[in-house]
Amino acid sequence: MKLLLTIAWRNILRHKGKSLVIGAILFTGAFLMTLGNGVVSGMARGIEKNVINGFMGDIVVISAKQKSDNVLLNMMGTSIEPVTDYKLIKPALAASPLVERWLPAGKNMAMLLDENSDAPGFAYLLGVDFAEYRKMFPGNFEVIEGSYPAPGERALLIPSFARDEFYNYYNIWYLPEGGRLVKANLKKEALERLDTLVLSSSVVMMGMSGGMNTTSDIRFPVRGIVRYGALNQIFGHFCLVDIESYRECLGYFTAADMSAQVTKEEKALLSLEGGGLDSLFGGDELEAAAPAAPRRLTERSRAADPADGVYNAVFIKLKPGVPYKKAVKELNAALKAAGADARAVTWNKAAGPMGSMTLIIRSALFIFVLLLFSVAVIIIVNTLTMAAMERASEIGMMRAVGAQKPFIGGMFLGETAILSAVFGGAGILAGVLAVELIPLLKISTTNDMLQLLYGGDIFRPMLDLYGVALAVFQLGVVTVLAALYPMKVAAGITPLEAIARD
Amino acid sequence: MNIIEIKNLKKDYPLGKTIVPALRGVDLEVAEGEFMSIIGPSGSGKTTLLNVIGCIDQATAGSVKIAGSEITALDDRAVTDIRLHKIGFIFQTFNLIPVLDVLENIEFPLLLMKRPAAEARKRAEKLAAEVGLSEYVRHRPAELSGGQRQRVAIARALVTGPDIVLADEPTANLDSVTGASILELMREMNEVEKTTFVFSTHDAAVLKYARRIVRIKDGLIEKEPVAA
Ligand SMILES: Nc1ncnc2c1ncn2[C@@H]1O[C@H](COP(=O)(O)OP(=O)(O)O)[C@@H](O)[C@H]1O
Ligand SMILES: [Mg+2]
């Protein structure tokens, strides 16, 4: 063993040029690989943190009737089953020692109805109690225009991202009621056509809920424009509305319905009172889709307890350090015991593509690393194989004087392993160093695409022991793969190569 | 006792679609402790014969016994083992390991045999002294002359105490004076270590060093004896 490594080491020194080429490749490969691992881990951690703390908590309780767990970000907008027995769920959550806090919410799509456009657009609605929402997700967004709704107020908050989208679609620029145009927040295209810009402070939406419910179109007053601190591109799809308006929009039983026992039919009649908007829809096809006229939201349901009505999901924040598996298991047991027709799922399942995005980016990185490795392995294999053939006479002599094949193979593996340990090791160290240093640079971005890569507003790659171990393992695989073929070639050199033929 | 016993040894080389018969039925016996030379013109089969005896090449037909055991049907591992333990090689091209110094080159086979490092070192030093290289033990092959390298090769060939040392034209790449000293050394070592030496040459001037001479021509051994 010592002999083998001595020869390997001295051959490295003897063929400095080749060793440096292989070393440089190993260094670069190991460095990029480690950094890549760090970036992806940081991204995954960032997304996780932002999603949990700013958007949906750790666990989501959904209706047991819900087929797919993916309720939050299924962009095709399949409607979500209503959760009708929050009254049973609430005490179960309150009694659970694992739960820190929770927030019941409505979530579904709504059709944006507008007189000026040919086809309706869509918006995602999140119906919440604004006061509770702020307690659940403090500081997750900033109100950049208008104000945060007062408790119980009927209002709509539009994220800047959604406002931009609405503008793209309708050419309408939404402003909070009584708000003024803030040029800094305006889209560039809108800024260029300022004189013809259509402004509006209310949105007419009609809930889209699959099947049985009759939905209504509701005119929502825009109370504020918000901007999420991180991942506005994703979270910004969701307009926040007060839960009662949400329910009316979706045709769910509102808390007011529950307390007043108003029948659905009566309610439909009521909602016709506002009247007159039918004329706005010139197209025949829309008339069928919008049978009821929108009306101003009234304050009539204020007195009722919102908890009485229908939701779509309950977002749950767990106490720190509670493992998801355990939480899901225990919460499901508690829900069952309470007789609630609901189940608990983890955020990454509920977030669907968002939850698997880290997996997708991981896979992308994996492919990148694989390509990197392939190139590295090919170059190393070439260089070493050539080295083996150049040393054929020397290797043949070793075989002639009694070295077995594994000894010759070991010599080449030894050379690669030493180069790998020295240069690859240095590459990993440099990668770790880079990962540790980058957060100190405090690179931050408001660019939405970059935020996705950063997993938040600050670029903070991160490596745990697992990440470093992974890098070492990957390096080991490269080493063995790169050495395998040259080893075979070298071991295949016969002692006859030692003999000079005339 | 015969250390080498060869019967009806044949070796064919495939050359394209034809076959080149390099050895065409060689019978040869070499007694323990002999200092024997195989002489023949270029292409007569000397190298081929030594290669087969040295387990470097395989016979096409016939029998080769080294120290009583048949070597023609062994696998690579076993044959390598015989090379390590029973045979020493001296090559025409002074083949040494370039990254090892003189002592390390000499002790190389001992380390392959997993002998303790200290013991191997001691034995290598002794042989380095015997071949007159005590002052050069820390030199690498590139820093030595051809004659000095061949002395290292002799020491390495002898270090394991093999049954036979085979040398294929060991002086062909040396000037005549150096070549003569190498042959002197080999004969000396043959006397000191009692090791059997078989070396080949195409140079009749070298023959005076041999105690027994075997002539080979067109792959066949000519009638013996030709006393030296
Ligand atoms: N690898 C080979 N392939 C084909 N023919 C070979 C090979 N090696 C040797 N020969 C032929 O075998 C014969 C004997 O060669 P060799 O043993 O090298 O003779 P010597 O060492 O006496 O010069 C020659 O005719 C040579 O051309
Ligand atoms: Mg020859």
mmCIF file of N, CA and C in Angstrom, chain A residues 207-287:
data_model
loop_
_atom_site.group_PDB
_atom_site.id
_atom_site.type_symbol
_atom_site.label_atom_id
_atom_site.label_comp_id
_atom_site.label_asym_id
_atom_site.label_seq_id
_atom_site.Cartn_x
_atom_site.Cartn_y
_atom_site.Cartn_z
ATOM 1 N N GLY A 207 -67.339 34.233 -8.110
ATOM 2 C CA GLY A 207 -66.652 33.042 -7.630
ATOM 3 C C GLY A 207 -66.801 31.875 -8.578
ATOM 4 N N MET A 208 -65.804 31.051 -8.640
ATOM 5 C CA MET A 208 -65.882 29.855 -9.457
ATOM 6 C C MET A 208 -65.735 28.660 -8.552
ATOM 7 N N SER A 209 -66.882 28.074 -8.275
ATOM 8 C CA SER A 209 -66.819 26.929 -7.392
ATOM 9 C C SER A 209 -67.537 25.823 -8.113
ATOM 10 N N GLY A 210 -66.871 24.706 -8.202
ATOM 11 C CA GLY A 210 -67.403 23.610 -9.013
ATOM 12 C C GLY A 210 -68.747 23.140 -8.500
ATOM 13 N N GLY A 211 -69.757 23.070 -9.381
ATOM 14 C CA GLY A 211 -70.978 22.365 -9.065
ATOM 15 C C GLY A 211 -72.060 23.135 -8.349
ATOM 16 N N MET A 212 -72.422 22.635 -7.195
ATOM 17 C CA MET A 212 -73.730 22.904 -6.611
ATOM 18 C C MET A 212 -74.019 24.346 -6.206
ATOM 19 N N ASN A 213 -73.012 25.096 -5.831
ATOM 20 C CA ASN A 213 -73.311 26.428 -5.311
ATOM 21 C C ASN A 213 -73.624 27.418 -6.419
ATOM 22 N N THR A 214 -74.543 28.294 -6.127
ATOM 23 C CA THR A 214 -74.760 29.415 -7.030
ATOM 24 C C THR A 214 -73.834 30.522 -6.587
ATOM 25 N N THR A 215 -72.977 30.914 -7.482
ATOM 26 C CA THR A 215 -72.052 31.972 -7.116
ATOM 27 C C THR A 215 -72.657 33.310 -7.476
ATOM 28 N N SER A 216 -72.098 34.356 -6.927
ATOM 29 C CA SER A 216 -72.612 35.683 -7.231
ATOM 30 C C SER A 216 -71.456 36.570 -7.655
ATOM 31 N N ASP A 217 -71.780 37.602 -8.408
ATOM 32 C CA ASP A 217 -70.736 38.580 -8.679
ATOM 33 C C ASP A 217 -70.816 39.666 -7.638
ATOM 34 N N ILE A 218 -69.672 39.983 -7.158
ATOM 35 C CA ILE A 218 -69.576 40.912 -6.048
ATOM 36 C C ILE A 218 -68.647 42.037 -6.473
ATOM 37 N N ARG A 219 -69.023 43.218 -6.143
ATOM 38 C CA ARG A 219 -68.117 44.336 -6.402
ATOM 39 C C ARG A 219 -67.283 44.560 -5.143
ATOM 40 N N PHE A 220 -65.985 44.369 -5.301
ATOM 41 C CA PHE A 220 -65.095 44.529 -4.149
ATOM 42 C C PHE A 220 -64.443 45.897 -4.192
ATOM 43 N N PRO A 221 -64.495 46.620 -3.091
ATOM 44 C CA PRO A 221 -63.723 47.860 -3.040
ATOM 45 C C PRO A 221 -62.246 47.540 -2.779
ATOM 46 N N VAL A 222 -61.380 48.114 -3.577
ATOM 47 C CA VAL A 222 -59.946 47.876 -3.357
ATOM 48 C C VAL A 222 -59.489 48.738 -2.193
ATOM 49 N N ARG A 223 -58.980 48.087 -1.161
ATOM 50 C CA ARG A 223 -58.562 48.841 0.025
ATOM 51 C C ARG A 223 -57.065 49.152 -0.028
ATOM 52 N N GLY A 224 -56.318 48.221 -0.573
ATOM 53 C CA GLY A 224 -54.870 48.461 -0.581
ATOM 54 C C GLY A 224 -54.167 47.614 -1.628
ATOM 55 N N ILE A 225 -52.949 48.059 -1.940
ATOM 56 C CA ILE A 225 -52.073 47.285 -2.822
ATOM 57 C C ILE A 225 -50.918 46.802 -1.953
ATOM 58 N N VAL A 226 -50.640 45.507 -2.019
ATOM 59 C CA VAL A 226 -49.594 44.975 -1.138
ATOM 60 C C VAL A 226 -48.470 44.376 -1.967
ATOM 61 N N ARG A 227 -47.336 44.283 -1.321
ATOM 62 C CA ARG A 227 -46.204 43.632 -1.980
ATOM 63 C C ARG A 227 -45.565 42.677 -0.986
ATOM 64 N N TYR A 228 -45.481 41.403 -1.373
ATOM 65 C CA TYR A 228 -44.843 40.416 -0.502
ATOM 66 C C TYR A 228 -43.344 40.678 -0.441
ATOM 67 N N GLY A 229 -42.783 40.499 0.730
ATOM 68 C CA GLY A 229 -41.349 40.728 0.905
ATOM 69 C C GLY A 229 -40.540 39.742 0.089
ATOM 70 N N ALA A 230 -41.063 38.546 -0.061
ATOM 71 C CA ALA A 230 -40.348 37.539 -0.831
ATOM 72 C C ALA A 230 -41.350 36.758 -1.666
ATOM 73 N N LEU A 231 -40.882 36.320 -2.819
ATOM 74 C CA LEU A 231 -41.681 35.459 -3.693
ATOM 75 C C LEU A 231 -43.025 36.078 -4.082
ATOM 76 N N ASN A 232 -42.999 37.395 -4.304
ATOM 77 C CA ASN A 232 -44.187 38.115 -4.743
ATOM 78 C C ASN A 232 -44.748 37.492 -6.019
ATOM 79 N N GLN A 233 -43.836 36.966 -6.816
ATOM 80 C CA GLN A 233 -44.213 36.349 -8.092
ATOM 81 C C GLN A 233 -45.188 35.183 -7.896
ATOM 82 N N ILE A 234 -45.029 34.505 -6.777
ATOM 83 C CA ILE A 234 -45.907 33.358 -6.517
ATOM 84 C C ILE A 234 -47.071 33.757 -5.618
ATOM 85 N N PHE A 235 -46.717 34.307 -4.456
ATOM 86 C CA PHE A 235 -47.767 34.665 -3.504
ATOM 87 C C PHE A 235 -48.663 35.751 -4.075
ATOM 88 N N GLY A 236 -48.070 36.581 -4.937
ATOM 89 C CA GLY A 236 -48.790 37.725 -5.486
ATOM 90 C C GLY A 236 -49.920 37.366 -6.427
ATOM 91 N N HIS A 237 -50.126 36.088 -6.680
ATOM 92 C CA HIS A 237 -51.287 35.685 -7.458
ATOM 93 C C HIS A 237 -52.583 35.837 -6.660
ATOM 94 N N PHE A 238 -52.446 35.841 -5.338
ATOM 95 C CA PHE A 238 -53.629 35.741 -4.495
ATOM 96 C C PHE A 238 -54.099 37.099 -3.996
ATOM 97 N N CYS A 239 -55.352 37.442 -4.335
ATOM 98 C CA CYS A 239 -55.947 38.645 -3.784
ATOM 99 C C CYS A 239 -56.576 38.281 -2.437
ATOM 100 N N LEU A 240 -56.350 39.142 -1.467
ATOM 101 C CA LEU A 240 -56.920 38.880 -0.151
ATOM 102 C C LEU A 240 -58.265 39.588 -0.017
ATOM 103 N N VAL A 241 -59.286 38.838 0.378
ATOM 104 C CA VAL A 241 -60.581 39.474 0.625
ATOM 105 C C VAL A 241 -61.074 39.056 2.001
ATOM 106 N N ASP A 242 -61.966 39.818 2.546
ATOM 107 C CA ASP A 242 -62.538 39.416 3.832
ATOM 108 C C ASP A 242 -63.380 38.177 3.605
ATOM 109 N N ILE A 243 -63.447 37.344 4.602
ATOM 110 C CA ILE A 243 -64.033 36.021 4.435
ATOM 111 C C ILE A 243 -65.517 36.063 4.072
ATOM 112 N N GLU A 244 -66.232 37.045 4.602
ATOM 113 C CA GLU A 244 -67.662 37.088 4.310
ATOM 114 C C GLU A 244 -67.929 37.433 2.839
ATOM 115 N N SER A 245 -67.193 38.401 2.328
ATOM 116 C CA SER A 245 -67.354 38.733 0.911
ATOM 117 C C SER A 245 -66.971 37.537 0.065
ATOM 118 N N TYR A 246 -65.906 36.895 0.490
ATOM 119 C CA TYR A 246 -65.448 35.712 -0.232
ATOM 120 C C TYR A 246 -66.564 34.677 -0.337
ATOM 121 N N ARG A 247 -67.201 34.432 0.808
ATOM 122 C CA ARG A 247 -68.256 33.411 0.821
ATOM 123 C C ARG A 247 -69.415 33.808 -0.087
ATOM 124 N N GLU A 248 -69.751 35.072 -0.039
ATOM 125 C CA GLU A 248 -70.850 35.520 -0.905
ATOM 126 C C GLU A 248 -70.474 35.343 -2.360
ATOM 127 N N CYS A 249 -69.258 35.674 -2.638
ATOM 128 C CA CYS A 249 -68.766 35.584 -4.008
ATOM 129 C C CYS A 249 -68.814 34.143 -4.505
ATOM 130 N N LEU A 250 -68.419 33.227 -3.618
ATOM 131 C CA LEU A 250 -68.386 31.811 -3.995
ATOM 132 C C LEU A 250 -69.732 31.135 -3.837
ATOM 133 N N GLY A 251 -70.710 31.864 -3.243
ATOM 134 C CA GLY A 251 -72.003 31.264 -3.011
ATOM 135 C C GLY A 251 -72.007 30.313 -1.837
ATOM 136 N N TYR A 252 -71.029 30.454 -0.971
ATOM 137 C CA TYR A 252 -71.000 29.642 0.243
ATOM 138 C C TYR A 252 -71.935 30.234 1.281
ATOM 139 N N PHE A 253 -72.293 29.418 2.235
ATOM 140 C CA PHE A 253 -73.019 29.967 3.374
ATOM 141 C C PHE A 253 -72.117 30.923 4.114
ATOM 142 N N THR A 254 -72.610 32.124 4.299
ATOM 143 C CA THR A 254 -71.847 33.086 5.073
ATOM 144 C C THR A 254 -72.236 32.931 6.525
ATOM 145 N N ALA A 255 -71.441 33.562 7.366
ATOM 146 C CA ALA A 255 -71.781 33.562 8.785
ATOM 147 C C ALA A 255 -73.139 34.212 8.983
ATOM 148 N N ALA A 256 -73.403 35.256 8.172
ATOM 149 C CA ALA A 256 -74.687 35.945 8.266
ATOM 150 C C ALA A 256 -75.830 35.014 7.890
ATOM 151 N N ASP A 257 -75.572 34.217 6.840
ATOM 152 C CA ASP A 257 -76.593 33.243 6.441
ATOM 153 C C ASP A 257 -76.924 32.347 7.611
ATOM 154 N N MET A 258 -75.877 31.892 8.254
ATOM 155 C CA MET A 258 -76.059 30.939 9.326
ATOM 156 C C MET A 258 -76.864 31.534 10.462
ATOM 157 N N SER A 259 -76.588 32.794 10.755
ATOM 158 C CA SER A 259 -77.290 33.386 11.891
ATOM 159 C C SER A 259 -78.704 33.822 11.510
ATOM 160 N N ALA A 260 -78.880 34.298 10.286
ATOM 161 C CA ALA A 260 -80.205 34.792 9.893
ATOM 162 C C ALA A 260 -81.071 33.713 9.286
ATOM 163 N N GLN A 261 -80.416 32.551 8.965
ATOM 164 C CA GLN A 261 -81.150 31.454 8.339
ATOM 165 C C GLN A 261 -81.861 31.909 7.069
ATOM 166 N N VAL A 262 -81.211 32.757 6.333
ATOM 167 C CA VAL A 262 -81.778 33.195 5.073
ATOM 168 C C VAL A 262 -81.647 32.060 4.074
ATOM 169 N N THR A 263 -82.668 31.789 3.359
ATOM 170 C CA THR A 263 -82.568 30.710 2.378
ATOM 171 C C THR A 263 -81.772 31.188 1.175
ATOM 172 N N LYS A 264 -81.284 30.231 0.472
ATOM 173 C CA LYS A 264 -80.488 30.543 -0.715
ATOM 174 C C LYS A 264 -81.297 31.347 -1.726
ATOM 175 N N GLU A 265 -82.509 30.967 -1.858
ATOM 176 C CA GLU A 265 -83.347 31.636 -2.859
ATOM 177 C C GLU A 265 -83.548 33.104 -2.496
ATOM 178 N N GLU A 266 -83.802 33.285 -1.239
ATOM 179 C CA GLU A 266 -83.994 34.669 -0.788
ATOM 180 C C GLU A 266 -82.732 35.493 -1.036
ATOM 181 N N LYS A 267 -81.644 34.820 -0.749
ATOM 182 C CA LYS A 267 -80.372 35.514 -0.893
ATOM 183 C C LYS A 267 -80.125 35.915 -2.346
ATOM 184 N N ALA A 268 -80.478 34.991 -3.229
ATOM 185 C CA ALA A 268 -80.321 35.284 -4.648
ATOM 186 C C ALA A 268 -81.174 36.480 -5.046
ATOM 187 N N LEU A 269 -82.337 36.529 -4.489
ATOM 188 C CA LEU A 269 -83.211 37.673 -4.760
ATOM 189 C C LEU A 269 -82.590 38.961 -4.240
ATOM 190 N N LEU A 270 -82.070 38.833 -3.023
ATOM 191 C CA LEU A 270 -81.441 39.990 -2.405
ATOM 192 C C LEU A 270 -80.341 40.562 -3.289
ATOM 193 N N SER A 271 -79.570 39.654 -3.789
ATOM 194 C CA SER A 271 -78.401 40.113 -4.534
ATOM 195 C C SER A 271 -78.786 40.755 -5.860
ATOM 196 N N LEU A 272 -80.024 40.579 -6.261
ATOM 197 C CA LEU A 272 -80.478 41.206 -7.501
ATOM 198 C C LEU A 272 -80.793 42.679 -7.320
ATOM 199 N N GLU A 273 -80.987 43.039 -6.064
ATOM 200 C CA GLU A 273 -81.437 44.403 -5.760
ATOM 201 C C GLU A 273 -80.553 45.478 -6.377
ATOM 202 N N GLY A 274 -79.257 45.254 -6.285
ATOM 203 C CA GLY A 274 -78.309 46.248 -6.799
ATOM 204 C C GLY A 274 -78.565 46.563 -8.267
ATOM 205 N N GLY A 275 -78.868 45.553 -9.009
ATOM 206 C CA GLY A 275 -79.337 45.597 -10.390
ATOM 207 C C GLY A 275 -78.537 46.401 -11.380
ATOM 208 N N GLY A 276 -78.984 46.295 -12.601
ATOM 209 C CA GLY A 276 -78.541 47.223 -13.616
ATOM 210 C C GLY A 276 -77.217 46.919 -14.300
ATOM 211 N N LEU A 277 -76.464 46.009 -13.754
ATOM 212 C CA LEU A 277 -75.164 45.798 -14.360
ATOM 213 C C LEU A 277 -75.203 44.869 -15.557
ATOM 214 N N ASP A 278 -76.318 44.173 -15.687
ATOM 215 C CA ASP A 278 -76.454 43.253 -16.810
ATOM 216 C C ASP A 278 -76.168 43.939 -18.131
ATOM 217 N N SER A 279 -76.585 45.166 -18.202
ATOM 218 C CA SER A 279 -76.428 45.898 -19.450
ATOM 219 C C SER A 279 -74.953 46.082 -19.805
ATOM 220 N N LEU A 280 -74.113 45.997 -18.822
ATOM 221 C CA LEU A 280 -72.697 46.195 -19.075
ATOM 222 C C LEU A 280 -72.110 45.082 -19.934
ATOM 223 N N PHE A 281 -72.711 43.901 -19.824
ATOM 224 C CA PHE A 281 -72.151 42.781 -20.571
ATOM 225 C C PHE A 281 -72.822 42.681 -21.918
ATOM 226 N N GLY A 282 -72.125 43.161 -22.901
ATOM 227 C CA GLY A 282 -72.692 43.138 -24.241
ATOM 228 C C GLY A 282 -72.797 41.733 -24.792
ATOM 229 N N GLY A 283 -71.791 40.927 -24.548
ATOM 230 C CA GLY A 283 -71.724 39.579 -25.122
ATOM 231 C C GLY A 283 -72.786 38.660 -24.573
ATOM 232 N N ASP A 284 -73.389 37.872 -25.447
ATOM 233 C CA ASP A 284 -74.417 36.935 -25.018
ATOM 234 C C ASP A 284 -73.836 35.837 -24.148
ATOM 235 N N GLU A 285 -72.638 35.456 -24.511
ATOM 236 C CA GLU A 285 -72.053 34.316 -23.818
ATOM 237 C C GLU A 285 -71.811 34.632 -22.349
ATOM 238 N N LEU A 286 -71.613 35.875 -22.060
ATOM 239 C CA LEU A 286 -71.351 36.221 -20.680
ATOM 240 C C LEU A 286 -72.618 36.302 -19.849
ATOM 241 N N GLU A 287 -73.698 36.592 -20.509
ATOM 242 C CA GLU A 287 -74.955 36.737 -19.778
ATOM 243 C C GLU A 287 -75.338 35.450 -19.072
#
